[in-house]
Amino acid sequence: MRAALRAARAVLRQEPECWLAYLHGRQLENLPHLTRTPPRQVGAWRRVLLALRFMVRDTRPGAGPAGRARYLFYAGSANQAHALEGTLTALRRRGEEVVALGHRSAGEAFPFRPFSVTDLLGGLWLLATRLPVLWRQTREAHPLTRAWYFDLLCRCPILLVHFHRLLRRHRPAVVVTSNDHSVDNRCLLAVAHQLGIATVYCQHASVSPLFPALRVNVALLDGAAALDTYRRCAVNRPPGPFSAPRPCVFLTGQKKALPARASGPGIGIAVNTLDDTTRVRALLESLRGRPVILRWHPRQAAEQVADFKRILADTGGDFSDPSEQPVGDFLSRLRVLIAGDSSIHLEAALAGVRPLYYPITPTDTDDYYGYVAAGVANRARTPDELIAWLDQNRSRPGADGDSPVRHYSHTFGTEWEGREGELAADILQTIPDADRYPDLFGYQGPLRS
């Protein structure tokens, strides 16, 4: 435990909790949807109690399975898991030693590893010593960071101790994850850097200029659009000395398993956690009699899901449960996809489905990911425009190499389309052991910061 606590303190000296819980600790003023609706528990000390509940709830006796692996994969959600599964499968098929683990929502391929009792004790001790520091950190942050999201910062100590134990237990040469802004992924990457383990980031969704600076050894980005965005993110890093690696960037295309060319007749509607139930009902009423398939966000609240099912029972239509049906299977049922600001537009275009940008609930941003401006998605501003667009006989998009989709997924229309997991595995197999990594993978990309 002493080694884990020393490593955690070393991490926190360079990257305090406000940076590890990045979106809630550093970007709340730029994310108004996170400050619009208060949580049930408001107040710093109530949020501390929520963090303690999180730590105790996920603690189990025993250290868990051991076994050394060359690669350690981590997924914090089902979406992250889908972006890693092709690469994970390719490496295992080639006989590589791989261990995969993840959050409880990540799926069977990424089994959940609970905290050990030593993780809990170390996390509690470190949190107790860090609370005064956390209080000072949040004094300069957004006012709601402390009142609404303090528990996310309080999770960092146990996550750092937990990942230190797992990395020392499995001793991987390479850590692979598909998220760089969530608190669990960032804690894992920070501990890996502290231990001198090579880190790889496989992009799992469209990215934003609000994201943190890339701080991995190798970044497998989908396309030039993500590269351009991450250039703008280079300033989003902690002040002072910063010893994180500079990324070597490869453009490897969108890595989720999608149908080669969807051929279904359905009209898909993808809603998110911010969509108003009343507005969803109004949209479904306007599409009554059409082959509608509603898909909610994987993190949609259970009561909202129940409301959506009741609305569908009234208006007609089917649904796609993301916990049971992968996004590729959903898209294979469609000819058109309707959604607001979501990466699913790009996934639809890659699958040969027509994306239509139509925010069901008004948003603070317009065309957040730039899909309409780039020509990837069409736009409907009103319900009448949406109906008129659906009634037009539009052909499905092809796999033209000059398509604007190529800007977002570099392999679109090439021999590697649909084989991005193999391409990523090829790159991963060139990464040597961590102690030789800097010699062979020095700075090769344009993201110098």
mmCIF file of N, CA and C in Angstrom, residues 175-290:
data_model
loop_
_atom_site.group_PDB
_atom_site.id
_atom_site.type_symbol
_atom_site.label_atom_id
_atom_site.label_comp_id
_atom_site.label_asym_id
_atom_site.label_seq_id
_atom_site.Cartn_x
_atom_site.Cartn_y
_atom_site.Cartn_z
ATOM 1 N N VAL A 175 -0.726 0.017 -21.843
ATOM 2 C CA VAL A 175 -2.099 0.225 -21.374
ATOM 3 C C VAL A 175 -2.884 0.874 -22.504
ATOM 4 N N VAL A 176 -4.070 0.326 -22.788
ATOM 5 C CA VAL A 176 -4.896 0.814 -23.894
ATOM 6 C C VAL A 176 -6.264 1.209 -23.356
ATOM 7 N N THR A 177 -6.705 2.418 -23.694
ATOM 8 C CA THR A 177 -8.033 2.861 -23.310
ATOM 9 C C THR A 177 -8.617 3.702 -24.429
ATOM 10 N N SER A 178 -9.930 3.906 -24.415
ATOM 11 C CA SER A 178 -10.566 4.646 -25.511
ATOM 12 C C SER A 178 -11.258 5.904 -25.018
ATOM 13 N N ASN A 179 -10.804 6.435 -23.895
ATOM 14 C CA ASN A 179 -11.334 7.683 -23.381
ATOM 15 C C ASN A 179 -10.196 8.409 -22.668
ATOM 16 N N ASP A 180 -10.138 9.735 -22.823
ATOM 17 C CA ASP A 180 -9.062 10.492 -22.188
ATOM 18 C C ASP A 180 -9.576 11.631 -21.316
ATOM 19 N N HIS A 181 -10.908 11.690 -21.065
ATOM 20 C CA HIS A 181 -11.439 12.811 -20.293
ATOM 21 C C HIS A 181 -12.282 12.400 -19.092
ATOM 22 N N SER A 182 -12.645 11.128 -18.954
ATOM 23 C CA SER A 182 -13.404 10.672 -17.789
ATOM 24 C C SER A 182 -12.450 10.360 -16.637
ATOM 25 N N VAL A 183 -12.965 10.484 -15.410
ATOM 26 C CA VAL A 183 -12.092 10.428 -14.243
ATOM 27 C C VAL A 183 -11.401 9.077 -14.103
ATOM 28 N N ASP A 184 -12.097 7.954 -14.370
ATOM 29 C CA ASP A 184 -11.453 6.655 -14.199
ATOM 30 C C ASP A 184 -10.360 6.439 -15.242
ATOM 31 N N ASN A 185 -10.638 6.782 -16.501
ATOM 32 C CA ASN A 185 -9.627 6.621 -17.546
ATOM 33 C C ASN A 185 -8.410 7.501 -17.286
ATOM 34 N N ARG A 186 -8.656 8.721 -16.835
ATOM 35 C CA ARG A 186 -7.538 9.637 -16.601
ATOM 36 C C ARG A 186 -6.679 9.190 -15.422
ATOM 37 N N CYS A 187 -7.312 8.633 -14.400
ATOM 38 C CA CYS A 187 -6.535 8.093 -13.281
ATOM 39 C C CYS A 187 -5.678 6.921 -13.727
ATOM 40 N N LEU A 188 -6.230 6.044 -14.547
ATOM 41 C CA LEU A 188 -5.462 4.906 -15.062
ATOM 42 C C LEU A 188 -4.262 5.389 -15.874
ATOM 43 N N LEU A 189 -4.489 6.328 -16.791
ATOM 44 C CA LEU A 189 -3.394 6.825 -17.622
ATOM 45 C C LEU A 189 -2.326 7.501 -16.762
ATOM 46 N N ALA A 190 -2.749 8.257 -15.756
ATOM 47 C CA ALA A 190 -1.788 8.962 -14.911
ATOM 48 C C ALA A 190 -0.902 7.987 -14.140
ATOM 49 N N VAL A 191 -1.501 6.908 -13.616
ATOM 50 C CA VAL A 191 -0.710 5.913 -12.884
ATOM 51 C C VAL A 191 0.235 5.179 -13.835
ATOM 52 N N ALA A 192 -0.236 4.870 -15.026
ATOM 53 C CA ALA A 192 0.625 4.202 -16.011
ATOM 54 C C ALA A 192 1.830 5.075 -16.336
ATOM 55 N N HIS A 193 1.611 6.376 -16.524
ATOM 56 C CA HIS A 193 2.746 7.267 -16.779
ATOM 57 C C HIS A 193 3.725 7.250 -15.607
ATOM 58 N N GLN A 194 3.184 7.270 -14.396
ATOM 59 C CA GLN A 194 4.030 7.284 -13.202
ATOM 60 C C GLN A 194 4.883 6.021 -13.117
ATOM 61 N N LEU A 195 4.341 4.889 -13.576
ATOM 62 C CA LEU A 195 5.065 3.613 -13.525
ATOM 63 C C LEU A 195 5.909 3.368 -14.770
ATOM 64 N N GLY A 196 5.899 4.289 -15.728
ATOM 65 C CA GLY A 196 6.704 4.128 -16.930
ATOM 66 C C GLY A 196 6.134 3.151 -17.930
ATOM 67 N N ILE A 197 4.818 2.949 -17.904
ATOM 68 C CA ILE A 197 4.153 2.032 -18.830
ATOM 69 C C ILE A 197 3.665 2.818 -20.039
ATOM 70 N N ALA A 198 3.888 2.289 -21.233
ATOM 71 C CA ALA A 198 3.433 2.957 -22.449
ATOM 72 C C ALA A 198 1.911 3.023 -22.472
ATOM 73 N N THR A 199 1.362 4.126 -22.961
ATOM 74 C CA THR A 199 -0.082 4.328 -22.985
ATOM 75 C C THR A 199 -0.559 4.569 -24.409
ATOM 76 N N VAL A 200 -1.732 4.005 -24.717
ATOM 77 C CA VAL A 200 -2.340 4.133 -26.049
ATOM 78 C C VAL A 200 -3.788 4.562 -25.886
ATOM 79 N N TYR A 201 -4.186 5.554 -26.660
ATOM 80 C CA TYR A 201 -5.556 6.052 -26.666
ATOM 81 C C TYR A 201 -6.189 5.738 -28.016
ATOM 82 N N CYS A 202 -7.255 4.952 -28.007
ATOM 83 C CA CYS A 202 -8.038 4.650 -29.212
ATOM 84 C C CYS A 202 -9.314 5.484 -29.166
ATOM 85 N N GLN A 203 -9.434 6.465 -30.019
ATOM 86 C CA GLN A 203 -10.602 7.342 -30.016
ATOM 87 C C GLN A 203 -11.880 6.526 -30.159
ATOM 88 N N HIS A 204 -12.895 6.826 -29.342
ATOM 89 C CA HIS A 204 -14.135 6.046 -29.406
ATOM 90 C C HIS A 204 -15.328 6.862 -29.882
ATOM 91 N N ALA A 205 -15.201 8.186 -29.954
ATOM 92 C CA ALA A 205 -16.308 9.036 -30.388
ATOM 93 C C ALA A 205 -15.724 10.366 -30.845
ATOM 94 N N SER A 206 -16.573 11.216 -31.412
ATOM 95 C CA SER A 206 -16.090 12.517 -31.864
ATOM 96 C C SER A 206 -15.580 13.326 -30.676
ATOM 97 N N VAL A 207 -14.621 14.195 -30.948
ATOM 98 C CA VAL A 207 -13.952 14.922 -29.880
ATOM 99 C C VAL A 207 -14.253 16.413 -29.980
ATOM 100 N N SER A 208 -13.927 17.130 -28.920
ATOM 101 C CA SER A 208 -14.278 18.537 -28.782
ATOM 102 C C SER A 208 -13.049 19.342 -28.387
ATOM 103 N N PRO A 209 -12.988 20.628 -28.759
ATOM 104 C CA PRO A 209 -11.869 21.478 -28.303
ATOM 105 C C PRO A 209 -11.827 21.650 -26.790
ATOM 106 N N LEU A 210 -12.889 21.238 -26.097
ATOM 107 C CA LEU A 210 -12.895 21.316 -24.640
ATOM 108 C C LEU A 210 -12.158 20.146 -23.997
ATOM 109 N N PHE A 211 -11.772 19.149 -24.780
ATOM 110 C CA PHE A 211 -11.112 17.973 -24.232
ATOM 111 C C PHE A 211 -9.717 18.336 -23.707
ATOM 112 N N PRO A 212 -9.166 17.495 -22.819
ATOM 113 C CA PRO A 212 -7.813 17.748 -22.325
ATOM 114 C C PRO A 212 -6.772 17.515 -23.403
ATOM 115 N N ALA A 213 -5.599 18.074 -23.201
ATOM 116 C CA ALA A 213 -4.484 17.821 -24.105
ATOM 117 C C ALA A 213 -4.168 16.330 -24.127
ATOM 118 N N LEU A 214 -3.847 15.828 -25.306
ATOM 119 C CA LEU A 214 -3.458 14.414 -25.414
ATOM 120 C C LEU A 214 -2.199 14.175 -24.585
ATOM 121 N N ARG A 215 -2.263 13.193 -23.678
ATOM 122 C CA ARG A 215 -1.095 12.886 -22.858
ATOM 123 C C ARG A 215 -0.889 11.375 -22.841
ATOM 124 N N VAL A 216 -0.655 10.820 -24.031
ATOM 125 C CA VAL A 216 -0.399 9.393 -24.182
ATOM 126 C C VAL A 216 0.798 9.224 -25.108
ATOM 127 N N ASN A 217 1.358 8.028 -25.118
ATOM 128 C CA ASN A 217 2.470 7.776 -26.027
ATOM 129 C C ASN A 217 2.001 7.638 -27.466
ATOM 130 N N VAL A 218 0.904 6.925 -27.668
ATOM 131 C CA VAL A 218 0.369 6.705 -29.014
ATOM 132 C C VAL A 218 -1.113 7.012 -29.006
ATOM 133 N N ALA A 219 -1.557 7.804 -29.981
ATOM 134 C CA ALA A 219 -2.972 8.115 -30.135
ATOM 135 C C ALA A 219 -3.446 7.581 -31.482
ATOM 136 N N LEU A 220 -4.413 6.680 -31.440
ATOM 137 C CA LEU A 220 -5.014 6.131 -32.655
ATOM 138 C C LEU A 220 -6.310 6.897 -32.905
ATOM 139 N N LEU A 221 -6.201 7.968 -33.675
ATOM 140 C CA LEU A 221 -7.336 8.835 -33.933
ATOM 141 C C LEU A 221 -8.094 8.378 -35.172
ATOM 142 N N ASP A 222 -9.378 8.725 -35.218
ATOM 143 C CA ASP A 222 -10.217 8.284 -36.331
ATOM 144 C C ASP A 222 -9.813 8.939 -37.644
ATOM 145 N N GLY A 223 -9.569 10.242 -37.609
ATOM 146 C CA GLY A 223 -9.282 10.940 -38.854
ATOM 147 C C GLY A 223 -8.714 12.315 -38.623
ATOM 148 N N ALA A 224 -8.587 13.063 -39.731
ATOM 149 C CA ALA A 224 -7.979 14.387 -39.670
ATOM 150 C C ALA A 224 -8.790 15.356 -38.827
ATOM 151 N N ALA A 225 -10.110 15.171 -38.770
ATOM 152 C CA ALA A 225 -10.947 16.066 -37.965
ATOM 153 C C ALA A 225 -10.547 16.006 -36.497
ATOM 154 N N ALA A 226 -10.328 14.797 -35.994
ATOM 155 C CA ALA A 226 -9.912 14.653 -34.598
ATOM 156 C C ALA A 226 -8.519 15.231 -34.380
ATOM 157 N N LEU A 227 -7.631 15.017 -35.327
ATOM 158 C CA LEU A 227 -6.278 15.567 -35.209
ATOM 159 C C LEU A 227 -6.323 17.092 -35.131
ATOM 160 N N ASP A 228 -7.121 17.725 -35.998
ATOM 161 C CA ASP A 228 -7.250 19.180 -35.975
ATOM 162 C C ASP A 228 -7.797 19.654 -34.624
ATOM 163 N N THR A 229 -8.765 18.917 -34.092
ATOM 164 C CA THR A 229 -9.366 19.305 -32.818
ATOM 165 C C THR A 229 -8.359 19.182 -31.687
ATOM 166 N N TYR A 230 -7.608 18.086 -31.652
ATOM 167 C CA TYR A 230 -6.643 17.901 -30.565
ATOM 168 C C TYR A 230 -5.488 18.906 -30.632
ATOM 169 N N ARG A 231 -5.200 19.431 -31.811
ATOM 170 C CA ARG A 231 -4.215 20.516 -31.871
ATOM 171 C C ARG A 231 -4.691 21.700 -31.041
ATOM 172 N N ARG A 232 -5.999 21.947 -31.090
ATOM 173 C CA ARG A 232 -6.573 23.067 -30.334
ATOM 174 C C ARG A 232 -6.645 22.753 -28.834
ATOM 175 N N CYS A 233 -6.579 21.470 -28.486
ATOM 176 C CA CYS A 233 -6.652 21.067 -27.075
ATOM 177 C C CYS A 233 -5.308 21.128 -26.363
ATOM 178 N N ALA A 234 -4.251 21.431 -27.087
ATOM 179 C CA ALA A 234 -2.908 21.347 -26.497
ATOM 180 C C ALA A 234 -2.738 22.254 -25.290
ATOM 181 N N VAL A 235 -3.528 23.335 -25.204
ATOM 182 C CA VAL A 235 -3.402 24.262 -24.067
ATOM 183 C C VAL A 235 -4.150 23.763 -22.834
ATOM 184 N N ASN A 236 -4.971 22.721 -22.969
ATOM 185 C CA ASN A 236 -5.799 22.234 -21.859
ATOM 186 C C ASN A 236 -5.008 21.255 -20.994
ATOM 187 N N ARG A 237 -4.058 21.787 -20.244
ATOM 188 C CA ARG A 237 -3.175 20.953 -19.434
ATOM 189 C C ARG A 237 -2.841 21.695 -18.161
ATOM 190 N N PRO A 238 -2.460 20.970 -17.119
ATOM 191 C CA PRO A 238 -2.129 21.644 -15.857
ATOM 192 C C PRO A 238 -0.962 22.596 -16.023
ATOM 193 N N PRO A 239 -0.933 23.679 -15.249
ATOM 194 C CA PRO A 239 0.200 24.601 -15.324
ATOM 195 C C PRO A 239 1.447 23.993 -14.681
ATOM 196 N N GLY A 240 2.572 24.598 -14.956
ATOM 197 C CA GLY A 240 3.806 24.158 -14.316
ATOM 198 C C GLY A 240 4.446 22.988 -15.032
ATOM 199 N N PRO A 241 5.458 22.365 -14.427
ATOM 200 C CA PRO A 241 6.140 21.216 -15.042
ATOM 201 C C PRO A 241 5.149 20.111 -15.365
ATOM 202 N N PHE A 242 5.327 19.517 -16.519
ATOM 203 C CA PHE A 242 4.349 18.541 -17.001
ATOM 204 C C PHE A 242 5.120 17.449 -17.723
ATOM 205 N N SER A 243 5.256 16.287 -17.096
ATOM 206 C CA SER A 243 6.142 15.257 -17.637
ATOM 207 C C SER A 243 5.412 14.198 -18.446
ATOM 208 N N ALA A 244 4.155 14.447 -18.824
ATOM 209 C CA ALA A 244 3.420 13.462 -19.615
ATOM 210 C C ALA A 244 4.051 13.318 -20.999
ATOM 211 N N PRO A 245 3.888 12.163 -21.630
ATOM 212 C CA PRO A 245 4.505 11.957 -22.948
ATOM 213 C C PRO A 245 3.852 12.803 -24.027
ATOM 214 N N ARG A 246 4.605 13.031 -25.090
ATOM 215 C CA ARG A 246 4.069 13.691 -26.270
ATOM 216 C C ARG A 246 3.581 12.620 -27.227
ATOM 217 N N PRO A 247 2.418 12.799 -27.830
ATOM 218 C CA PRO A 247 1.806 11.683 -28.566
ATOM 219 C C PRO A 247 2.386 11.466 -29.957
ATOM 220 N N CYS A 248 2.505 10.214 -30.309
ATOM 221 C CA CYS A 248 2.725 9.792 -31.688
ATOM 222 C C CYS A 248 1.350 9.439 -32.250
ATOM 223 N N VAL A 249 0.918 10.129 -33.306
ATOM 224 C CA VAL A 249 -0.456 10.034 -33.784
ATOM 225 C C VAL A 249 -0.534 9.189 -35.048
ATOM 226 N N PHE A 250 -1.508 8.271 -35.070
ATOM 227 C CA PHE A 250 -1.854 7.509 -36.267
ATOM 228 C C PHE A 250 -3.337 7.714 -36.550
ATOM 229 N N LEU A 251 -3.695 7.864 -37.820
ATOM 230 C CA LEU A 251 -5.092 7.975 -38.224
ATOM 231 C C LEU A 251 -5.557 6.598 -38.673
ATOM 232 N N THR A 252 -6.400 5.964 -37.859
ATOM 233 C CA THR A 252 -6.753 4.555 -38.075
ATOM 234 C C THR A 252 -8.236 4.328 -38.333
ATOM 235 N N GLY A 253 -9.022 5.377 -38.532
ATOM 236 C CA GLY A 253 -10.436 5.195 -38.835
ATOM 237 C C GLY A 253 -11.264 4.877 -37.609
ATOM 238 N N GLN A 254 -12.567 4.938 -37.789
ATOM 239 C CA GLN A 254 -13.529 4.636 -36.728
ATOM 240 C C GLN A 254 -13.513 3.146 -36.443
ATOM 241 N N LYS A 255 -13.350 2.769 -35.171
ATOM 242 C CA LYS A 255 -13.009 1.389 -34.845
ATOM 243 C C LYS A 255 -14.161 0.540 -34.293
ATOM 244 N N LYS A 256 -15.366 1.078 -34.241
ATOM 245 C CA LYS A 256 -16.501 0.268 -33.805
ATOM 246 C C LYS A 256 -16.966 -0.631 -34.949
ATOM 247 N N ALA A 257 -17.528 -1.791 -34.606
ATOM 248 C CA ALA A 257 -18.050 -2.709 -35.620
ATOM 249 C C ALA A 257 -19.373 -2.168 -36.147
ATOM 250 N N LEU A 258 -19.399 -1.837 -37.447
ATOM 251 C CA LEU A 258 -20.599 -1.298 -38.081
ATOM 252 C C LEU A 258 -20.928 -2.126 -39.316
ATOM 253 N N PRO A 259 -22.199 -2.139 -39.739
ATOM 254 C CA PRO A 259 -22.534 -2.871 -40.966
ATOM 255 C C PRO A 259 -21.850 -2.245 -42.168
ATOM 256 N N ALA A 260 -21.447 -3.074 -43.141
ATOM 257 C CA ALA A 260 -20.769 -2.561 -44.327
ATOM 258 C C ALA A 260 -21.658 -1.547 -45.040
ATOM 259 N N ARG A 261 -22.904 -1.881 -45.272
ATOM 260 C CA ARG A 261 -23.868 -0.963 -45.852
ATOM 261 C C ARG A 261 -25.246 -1.365 -45.360
ATOM 262 N N ALA A 262 -25.835 -0.546 -44.519
ATOM 263 C CA ALA A 262 -27.142 -0.847 -43.953
ATOM 264 C C ALA A 262 -28.196 -0.880 -45.059
ATOM 265 N N SER A 263 -29.195 -1.723 -44.882
ATOM 266 C CA SER A 263 -30.235 -1.851 -45.912
ATOM 267 C C SER A 263 -31.635 -1.888 -45.324
ATOM 268 N N GLY A 264 -31.784 -1.523 -44.063
ATOM 269 C CA GLY A 264 -33.092 -1.581 -43.434
ATOM 270 C C GLY A 264 -33.984 -0.429 -43.854
ATOM 271 N N PRO A 265 -35.287 -0.534 -43.576
ATOM 272 C CA PRO A 265 -36.238 0.517 -43.967
ATOM 273 C C PRO A 265 -36.523 1.531 -42.860
ATOM 274 N N GLY A 266 -35.951 1.340 -41.671
ATOM 275 C CA GLY A 266 -36.381 2.086 -40.501
ATOM 276 C C GLY A 266 -35.922 3.535 -40.466
ATOM 277 N N ILE A 267 -36.616 4.317 -39.642
ATOM 278 C CA ILE A 267 -36.247 5.693 -39.323
ATOM 279 C C ILE A 267 -35.782 5.686 -37.870
ATOM 280 N N GLY A 268 -34.502 5.808 -37.672
ATOM 281 C CA GLY A 268 -33.955 5.757 -36.330
ATOM 282 C C GLY A 268 -33.985 7.120 -35.661
ATOM 283 N N ILE A 269 -34.279 7.131 -34.383
ATOM 284 C CA ILE A 269 -34.232 8.350 -33.577
ATOM 285 C C ILE A 269 -33.332 8.067 -32.387
ATOM 286 N N ALA A 270 -32.236 8.805 -32.297
ATOM 287 C CA ALA A 270 -31.304 8.631 -31.180
ATOM 288 C C ALA A 270 -31.490 9.785 -30.217
ATOM 289 N N VAL A 271 -31.919 9.490 -29.000
ATOM 290 C CA VAL A 271 -32.112 10.524 -27.984
ATOM 291 C C VAL A 271 -30.974 10.441 -26.972
ATOM 292 N N ASN A 272 -30.800 11.519 -26.219
ATOM 293 C CA ASN A 272 -29.768 11.520 -25.198
ATOM 294 C C ASN A 272 -30.349 11.909 -23.851
ATOM 295 N N THR A 273 -29.494 11.975 -22.857
ATOM 296 C CA THR A 273 -29.958 12.186 -21.491
ATOM 297 C C THR A 273 -30.545 13.571 -21.279
ATOM 298 N N LEU A 274 -30.309 14.501 -22.199
ATOM 299 C CA LEU A 274 -30.813 15.862 -22.046
ATOM 300 C C LEU A 274 -32.116 16.101 -22.788
ATOM 301 N N ASP A 275 -32.572 15.135 -23.566
ATOM 302 C CA ASP A 275 -33.786 15.335 -24.351
ATOM 303 C C ASP A 275 -35.025 15.292 -23.471
ATOM 304 N N ASP A 276 -35.891 16.269 -23.683
ATOM 305 C CA ASP A 276 -37.124 16.395 -22.918
ATOM 306 C C ASP A 276 -38.141 15.349 -23.376
ATOM 307 N N THR A 277 -38.723 14.636 -22.428
ATOM 308 C CA THR A 277 -39.666 13.559 -22.758
ATOM 309 C C THR A 277 -40.855 14.086 -23.544
ATOM 310 N N THR A 278 -41.350 15.265 -23.209
ATOM 311 C CA THR A 278 -42.491 15.839 -23.927
ATOM 312 C C THR A 278 -42.153 16.078 -25.391
ATOM 313 N N ARG A 279 -40.943 16.559 -25.651
ATOM 314 C CA ARG A 279 -40.530 16.806 -27.037
ATOM 315 C C ARG A 279 -40.332 15.495 -27.799
ATOM 316 N N VAL A 280 -39.843 14.471 -27.106
ATOM 317 C CA VAL A 280 -39.717 13.164 -27.748
ATOM 318 C C VAL A 280 -41.102 12.644 -28.147
ATOM 319 N N ARG A 281 -42.071 12.800 -27.255
ATOM 320 C CA ARG A 281 -43.439 12.372 -27.573
ATOM 321 C C ARG A 281 -43.976 13.131 -28.794
ATOM 322 N N ALA A 282 -43.763 14.433 -28.834
ATOM 323 C CA ALA A 282 -44.264 15.225 -29.953
ATOM 324 C C ALA A 282 -43.651 14.760 -31.275
ATOM 325 N N LEU A 283 -42.351 14.453 -31.255
ATOM 326 C CA LEU A 283 -41.699 13.967 -32.478
ATOM 327 C C LEU A 283 -42.283 12.627 -32.902
ATOM 328 N N LEU A 284 -42.475 11.712 -31.961
ATOM 329 C CA LEU A 284 -43.018 10.401 -32.295
ATOM 330 C C LEU A 284 -44.464 10.513 -32.782
ATOM 331 N N GLU A 285 -45.220 11.428 -32.227
ATOM 332 C CA GLU A 285 -46.588 11.649 -32.704
ATOM 333 C C GLU A 285 -46.576 12.103 -34.163
ATOM 334 N N SER A 286 -45.636 12.999 -34.498
ATOM 335 C CA SER A 286 -45.571 13.494 -35.879
ATOM 336 C C SER A 286 -45.141 12.421 -36.860
ATOM 337 N N LEU A 287 -44.496 11.361 -36.359
ATOM 338 C CA LEU A 287 -44.026 10.273 -37.232
ATOM 339 C C LEU A 287 -44.896 9.025 -37.113
ATOM 340 N N ARG A 288 -46.061 9.171 -36.522
ATOM 341 C CA ARG A 288 -46.969 8.030 -36.346
ATOM 342 C C ARG A 288 -47.239 7.365 -37.704
ATOM 343 N N GLY A 289 -47.192 6.056 -37.736
ATOM 344 C CA GLY A 289 -47.426 5.315 -38.967
ATOM 345 C C GLY A 289 -46.170 5.019 -39.760
ATOM 346 N N ARG A 290 -45.061 5.603 -39.388
ATOM 347 C CA ARG A 290 -43.785 5.333 -40.059
ATOM 348 C C ARG A 290 -42.977 4.303 -39.250
#
